[in-house]
């Protein structure tokens, strides 16, 4: 990407791009926390959702 900015002579954009580097651990943490939250909710609400699904499927006539 740097070669493109140098080719287009847009050095003003380069500092803004450099500031966004290194934020990967934050995104990894957010993704991991979201996955744990979903797994926890599924563990708690899983049996109730399964019962609800089974009741709905029993009401469907072939």
PDB file of N, CA and C in Angstrom:
ATOM      1  N   UNK A   1       0.827  -1.193   0.000  1.00  0.00           N
ATOM      2  CA  UNK A   1       0.000   0.000   0.000  1.00  0.00           C
ATOM      3  C   UNK A   1       0.867   1.251   0.000  1.00  0.00           C
ATOM      4  N   UNK A   2       2.046   1.184   0.643  1.00  0.00           N
ATOM      5  CA  UNK A   2       2.929   2.346   0.671  1.00  0.00           C
ATOM      6  C   UNK A   2       3.363   2.760  -0.725  1.00  0.00           C
ATOM      7  N   UNK A   3       3.635   1.767  -1.573  1.00  0.00           N
ATOM      8  CA  UNK A   3       4.071   2.116  -2.923  1.00  0.00           C
ATOM      9  C   UNK A   3       2.982   2.852  -3.676  1.00  0.00           C
ATOM     10  N   UNK A   4       1.715   2.512  -3.396  1.00  0.00           N
ATOM     11  CA  UNK A   4       0.608   3.206  -4.052  1.00  0.00           C
ATOM     12  C   UNK A   4       0.527   4.651  -3.580  1.00  0.00           C
ATOM     13  N   UNK A   5       0.689   4.862  -2.271  1.00  0.00           N
ATOM     14  CA  UNK A   5       0.653   6.232  -1.745  1.00  0.00           C
ATOM     15  C   UNK A   5       1.816   7.059  -2.265  1.00  0.00           C
ATOM     16  N   UNK A   6       2.989   6.434  -2.383  1.00  0.00           N
ATOM     17  CA  UNK A   6       4.136   7.153  -2.921  1.00  0.00           C
ATOM     18  C   UNK A   6       3.934   7.459  -4.395  1.00  0.00           C
ATOM     19  N   UNK A   7       3.320   6.523  -5.106  1.00  0.00           N
ATOM     20  CA  UNK A   7       3.063   6.740  -6.526  1.00  0.00           C
ATOM     21  C   UNK A   7       2.056   7.864  -6.728  1.00  0.00           C
ATOM     22  N   UNK A   8       1.046   7.897  -5.878  1.00  0.00           N
ATOM     23  CA  UNK A   8       0.019   8.938  -5.999  1.00  0.00           C
ATOM     24  C   UNK A   8       0.416  10.236  -5.310  1.00  0.00           C
ATOM     25  N   UNK A   9       1.564  10.232  -4.626  1.00  0.00           N
ATOM     26  CA  UNK A   9       2.054  11.414  -3.912  1.00  0.00           C
ATOM     27  C   UNK A   9       1.036  11.894  -2.886  1.00  0.00           C
ATOM     28  N   UNK A  10       0.561  10.965  -2.052  1.00  0.00           N
ATOM     29  CA  UNK A  10      -0.382  11.304  -0.995  1.00  0.00           C
ATOM     30  C   UNK A  10       0.233  10.982   0.365  1.00  0.00           C
ATOM     31  N   UNK A  11       1.301  11.640   0.743  1.00  0.00           N
ATOM     32  CA  UNK A  11       1.930  11.313   2.024  1.00  0.00           C
ATOM     33  C   UNK A  11       1.065  11.685   3.220  1.00  0.00           C
ATOM     34  N   UNK A  12       0.071  12.526   3.048  1.00  0.00           N
ATOM     35  CA  UNK A  12      -0.791  12.918   4.166  1.00  0.00           C
ATOM     36  C   UNK A  12      -1.634  11.744   4.650  1.00  0.00           C
ATOM     37  N   UNK A  13      -1.884  10.772   3.807  1.00  0.00           N
ATOM     38  CA  UNK A  13      -2.693   9.616   4.202  1.00  0.00           C
ATOM     39  C   UNK A  13      -1.875   8.577   4.967  1.00  0.00           C
ATOM     40  N   UNK A  14      -0.567   8.573   4.804  1.00  0.00           N
ATOM     41  CA  UNK A  14       0.260   7.550   5.405  1.00  0.00           C
ATOM     42  C   UNK A  14       0.220   7.566   6.932  1.00  0.00           C
ATOM     43  N   UNK A  15       0.294   8.725   7.620  1.00  0.00           N
ATOM     44  CA  UNK A  15       0.245   8.685   9.090  1.00  0.00           C
ATOM     45  C   UNK A  15      -1.057   8.109   9.633  1.00  0.00           C
ATOM     46  N   UNK A  16      -2.156   8.392   8.990  1.00  0.00           N
ATOM     47  CA  UNK A  16      -3.435   7.854   9.453  1.00  0.00           C
ATOM     48  C   UNK A  16      -3.466   6.335   9.329  1.00  0.00           C
ATOM     49  N   UNK A  17      -2.843   5.809   8.288  1.00  0.00           N
ATOM     50  CA  UNK A  17      -2.812   4.365   8.105  1.00  0.00           C
ATOM     51  C   UNK A  17      -1.892   3.714   9.131  1.00  0.00           C
ATOM     52  N   UNK A  18      -0.789   4.356   9.478  1.00  0.00           N
ATOM     53  CA  UNK A  18       0.142   3.780  10.442  1.00  0.00           C
ATOM     54  C   UNK A  18      -0.454   3.707  11.836  1.00  0.00           C
ATOM     55  N   UNK A  19      -1.348   4.625  12.181  1.00  0.00           N
ATOM     56  CA  UNK A  19      -1.967   4.615  13.506  1.00  0.00           C
ATOM     57  C   UNK A  19      -2.869   3.402  13.698  1.00  0.00           C
ATOM     58  N   UNK A  20      -3.432   2.864  12.633  1.00  0.00           N
ATOM     59  CA  UNK A  20      -4.353   1.744  12.759  1.00  0.00           C
ATOM     60  C   UNK A  20      -3.622   0.405  12.888  1.00  0.00           C
ATOM     61  N   UNK A  21      -2.329   0.399  12.669  1.00  0.00           N
ATOM     62  CA  UNK A  21      -1.571  -0.854  12.782  1.00  0.00           C
ATOM     63  C   UNK A  21      -1.423  -1.245  14.248  1.00  0.00           C
ATOM     64  N   UNK A  22      -1.373  -2.532  14.517  1.00  0.00           N
ATOM     65  CA  UNK A  22      -1.149  -3.010  15.865  1.00  0.00           C
ATOM     66  C   UNK A  22      -2.413  -3.176  16.684  1.00  0.00           C
ATOM     67  N   UNK A  23      -3.558  -3.042  16.081  1.00  0.00           N
ATOM     68  CA  UNK A  23      -4.809  -3.175  16.821  1.00  0.00           C
ATOM     69  C   UNK A  23      -5.369  -4.592  16.747  1.00  0.00           C
ATOM     70  N   UNK A  24      -4.609  -5.498  16.192  1.00  0.00           N
ATOM     71  CA  UNK A  24      -5.082  -6.875  16.049  1.00  0.00           C
ATOM     72  C   UNK A  24      -5.376  -7.517  17.402  1.00  0.00           C
ATOM     73  N   UNK A  25      -4.564  -7.358  18.432  1.00  0.00           N
ATOM     74  CA  UNK A  25      -4.900  -7.984  19.714  1.00  0.00           C
ATOM     75  C   UNK A  25      -6.246  -7.522  20.270  1.00  0.00           C
ATOM     76  N   UNK A  26      -6.613  -6.271  20.044  1.00  0.00           N
ATOM     77  CA  UNK A  26      -7.922  -5.801  20.483  1.00  0.00           C
ATOM     78  C   UNK A  26      -9.042  -6.526  19.774  1.00  0.00           C
ATOM     79  N   UNK A  27      -8.896  -6.707  18.479  1.00  0.00           N
ATOM     80  CA  UNK A  27      -9.929  -7.416  17.711  1.00  0.00           C
ATOM     81  C   UNK A  27      -9.983  -8.886  18.112  1.00  0.00           C
ATOM     82  N   UNK A  28      -8.834  -9.461  18.390  1.00  0.00           N
ATOM     83  CA  UNK A  28      -8.810 -10.858  18.830  1.00  0.00           C
ATOM     84  C   UNK A  28      -9.532 -10.986  20.167  1.00  0.00           C
ATOM     85  N   UNK A  29      -9.289 -10.051  21.072  1.00  0.00           N
ATOM     86  CA  UNK A  29      -9.939 -10.079  22.379  1.00  0.00           C
ATOM     87  C   UNK A  29     -11.450  -9.912  22.246  1.00  0.00           C
ATOM     88  N   UNK A  30     -11.890  -8.996  21.410  1.00  0.00           N
ATOM     89  CA  UNK A  30     -13.326  -8.784  21.200  1.00  0.00           C
ATOM     90  C   UNK A  30     -13.967 -10.040  20.615  1.00  0.00           C
ATOM     91  N   UNK A  31     -13.305 -10.657  19.645  1.00  0.00           N
ATOM     92  CA  UNK A  31     -13.843 -11.873  19.027  1.00  0.00           C
ATOM     93  C   UNK A  31     -13.915 -13.011  20.037  1.00  0.00           C
ATOM     94  N   UNK A  32     -12.865 -13.162  20.826  1.00  0.00           N
ATOM     95  CA  UNK A  32     -12.849 -14.226  21.832  1.00  0.00           C
ATOM     96  C   UNK A  32     -13.929 -14.003  22.886  1.00  0.00           C
ATOM     97  N   UNK A  33     -14.092 -12.765  23.339  1.00  0.00           N
ATOM     98  CA  UNK A  33     -15.120 -12.473  24.334  1.00  0.00           C
ATOM     99  C   UNK A  33     -16.517 -12.710  23.766  1.00  0.00           C
ATOM    100  N   UNK A  34     -16.722 -12.370  22.504  1.00  0.00           N
ATOM    101  CA  UNK A  34     -18.022 -12.600  21.871  1.00  0.00           C
ATOM    102  C   UNK A  34     -18.316 -14.095  21.774  1.00  0.00           C
ATOM    103  N   UNK A  35     -17.307 -14.870  21.405  1.00  0.00           N
ATOM    104  CA  UNK A  35     -17.492 -16.319  21.295  1.00  0.00           C
ATOM    105  C   UNK A  35     -17.818 -16.935  22.657  1.00  0.00           C
ATOM    106  N   UNK A  36     -17.148 -16.481  23.703  1.00  0.00           N
ATOM    107  CA  UNK A  36     -17.420 -16.996  25.043  1.00  0.00           C
ATOM    108  C   UNK A  36     -18.823 -16.601  25.494  1.00  0.00           C
ATOM    109  N   UNK A  37     -19.233 -15.384  25.179  1.00  0.00           N
ATOM    110  CA  UNK A  37     -20.578 -14.931  25.536  1.00  0.00           C
ATOM    111  C   UNK A  37     -21.645 -15.764  24.833  1.00  0.00           C
ATOM    112  N   UNK A  38     -21.466 -16.028  23.541  1.00  0.00           N
ATOM    113  CA  UNK A  38     -22.427 -16.841  22.792  1.00  0.00           C
ATOM    114  C   UNK A  38     -22.456 -18.265  23.336  1.00  0.00           C
ATOM    115  N   UNK A  39     -21.299 -18.828  23.633  1.00  0.00           N
ATOM    116  CA  UNK A  39     -21.243 -20.188  24.168  1.00  0.00           C
ATOM    117  C   UNK A  39     -21.937 -20.258  25.533  1.00  0.00           C
ATOM    118  N   UNK A  40     -21.733 -19.240  26.354  1.00  0.00           N
ATOM    119  CA  UNK A  40     -22.393 -19.212  27.662  1.00  0.00           C
ATOM    120  C   UNK A  40     -23.899 -19.100  27.546  1.00  0.00           C
ATOM    121  N   UNK A  41     -24.361 -18.223  26.668  1.00  0.00           N
ATOM    122  CA  UNK A  41     -25.809 -18.084  26.473  1.00  0.00           C
ATOM    123  C   UNK A  41     -26.416 -19.359  25.912  1.00  0.00           C
ATOM    124  N   UNK A  42     -25.697 -19.998  25.007  1.00  0.00           N
ATOM    125  CA  UNK A  42     -26.197 -21.246  24.435  1.00  0.00           C
ATOM    126  C   UNK A  42     -26.250 -22.347  25.488  1.00  0.00           C
ATOM    127  N   UNK A  43     -25.288 -22.383  26.375  1.00  0.00           N
ATOM    128  CA  UNK A  43     -25.285 -23.398  27.438  1.00  0.00           C
ATOM    129  C   UNK A  43     -26.454 -23.189  28.392  1.00  0.00           C
ATOM    130  N   UNK A  44     -26.774 -21.930  28.650  1.00  0.00           N
ATOM    131  CA  UNK A  44     -27.873 -21.636  29.582  1.00  0.00           C
ATOM    132  C   UNK A  44     -29.228 -21.818  28.907  1.00  0.00           C
ATOM    133  N   UNK A  45     -29.374 -21.292  27.694  1.00  0.00           N
ATOM    134  CA  UNK A  45     -30.672 -21.299  27.023  1.00  0.00           C
ATOM    135  C   UNK A  45     -30.847 -22.480  26.075  1.00  0.00           C
ATOM    136  N   UNK A  46     -29.824 -23.294  25.893  1.00  0.00           N
ATOM    137  CA  UNK A  46     -29.879 -24.407  24.942  1.00  0.00           C
ATOM    138  C   UNK A  46     -31.033 -25.368  25.168  1.00  0.00           C
ATOM    139  N   UNK A  47     -31.203 -25.889  26.374  1.00  0.00           N
ATOM    140  CA  UNK A  47     -32.306 -26.828  26.603  1.00  0.00           C
ATOM    141  C   UNK A  47     -33.688 -26.207  26.336  1.00  0.00           C
ATOM    142  N   UNK A  48     -33.880 -24.946  26.723  1.00  0.00           N
ATOM    143  CA  UNK A  48     -35.167 -24.296  26.485  1.00  0.00           C
ATOM    144  C   UNK A  48     -35.404 -24.098  24.987  1.00  0.00           C
ATOM    145  N   UNK A  49     -34.351 -23.722  24.265  1.00  0.00           N
ATOM    146  CA  UNK A  49     -34.497 -23.543  22.813  1.00  0.00           C
ATOM    147  C   UNK A  49     -34.759 -24.879  22.125  1.00  0.00           C
ATOM    148  N   UNK A  50     -34.115 -25.935  22.588  1.00  0.00           N
ATOM    149  CA  UNK A  50     -34.344 -27.262  22.010  1.00  0.00           C
ATOM    150  C   UNK A  50     -35.785 -27.709  22.251  1.00  0.00           C
ATOM    151  N   UNK A  51     -36.300 -27.480  23.443  1.00  0.00           N
ATOM    152  CA  UNK A  51     -37.683 -27.841  23.766  1.00  0.00           C
ATOM    153  C   UNK A  51     -38.653 -27.044  22.899  1.00  0.00           C
ATOM    154  N   UNK A  52     -38.380 -25.756  22.728  1.00  0.00           N
ATOM    155  CA  UNK A  52     -39.228 -24.898  21.899  1.00  0.00           C
ATOM    156  C   UNK A  52     -39.224 -25.376  20.446  1.00  0.00           C
ATOM    157  N   UNK A  53     -38.043 -25.731  19.947  1.00  0.00           N
ATOM    158  CA  UNK A  53     -37.930 -26.228  18.576  1.00  0.00           C
ATOM    159  C   UNK A  53     -38.688 -27.542  18.400  1.00  0.00           C
ATOM    160  N   UNK A  54     -38.543 -28.452  19.349  1.00  0.00           N
ATOM    161  CA  UNK A  54     -39.229 -29.742  19.254  1.00  0.00           C
ATOM    162  C   UNK A  54     -40.746 -29.581  19.297  1.00  0.00           C
ATOM    163  N   UNK A  55     -41.235 -28.668  20.126  1.00  0.00           N
ATOM    164  CA  UNK A  55     -42.676 -28.407  20.180  1.00  0.00           C
ATOM    165  C   UNK A  55     -43.180 -27.843  18.854  1.00  0.00           C
ATOM    166  N   UNK A  56     -42.405 -26.967  18.258  1.00  0.00           N
ATOM    167  CA  UNK A  56     -42.817 -26.373  16.979  1.00  0.00           C
ATOM    168  C   UNK A  56     -42.832 -27.442  15.884  1.00  0.00           C
ATOM    169  N   UNK A  57     -41.834 -28.345  15.899  1.00  0.00           N
ATOM    170  CA  UNK A  57     -41.767 -29.388  14.868  1.00  0.00           C
ATOM    171  C   UNK A  57     -42.910 -30.394  15.042  1.00  0.00           C
ATOM    172  N   UNK A  58     -43.348 -30.634  16.259  1.00  0.00           N
ATOM    173  CA  UNK A  58     -44.475 -31.559  16.492  1.00  0.00           C
ATOM    174  C   UNK A  58     -45.787 -30.999  15.952  1.00  0.00           C
ATOM    175  N   UNK A  59     -45.905 -29.696  15.896  1.00  0.00           N
ATOM    176  CA  UNK A  59     -47.132 -29.062  15.415  1.00  0.00           C
ATOM    177  C   UNK A  59     -47.223 -29.017  13.895  1.00  0.00           C
ATOM    178  N   UNK A  60     -46.095 -29.244  13.234  1.00  0.00           N
ATOM    179  CA  UNK A  60     -46.077 -29.226  11.774  1.00  0.00           C
ATOM    180  C   UNK A  60     -46.626 -30.556  11.256  1.00  0.00           C
ATOM    181  N   UNK A  61     -47.591 -30.473  10.328  1.00  0.00           N
ATOM    182  CA  UNK A  61     -48.154 -31.697   9.755  1.00  0.00           C
ATOM    183  C   UNK A  61     -47.520 -31.934   8.396  1.00  0.00           C
ATOM    184  N   UNK A  62     -47.131 -33.190   8.144  1.00  0.00           N
ATOM    185  CA  UNK A  62     -46.510 -33.495   6.842  1.00  0.00           C
ATOM    186  C   UNK A  62     -47.470 -33.436   5.691  1.00  0.00           C
TER     187      UNK A  62
END
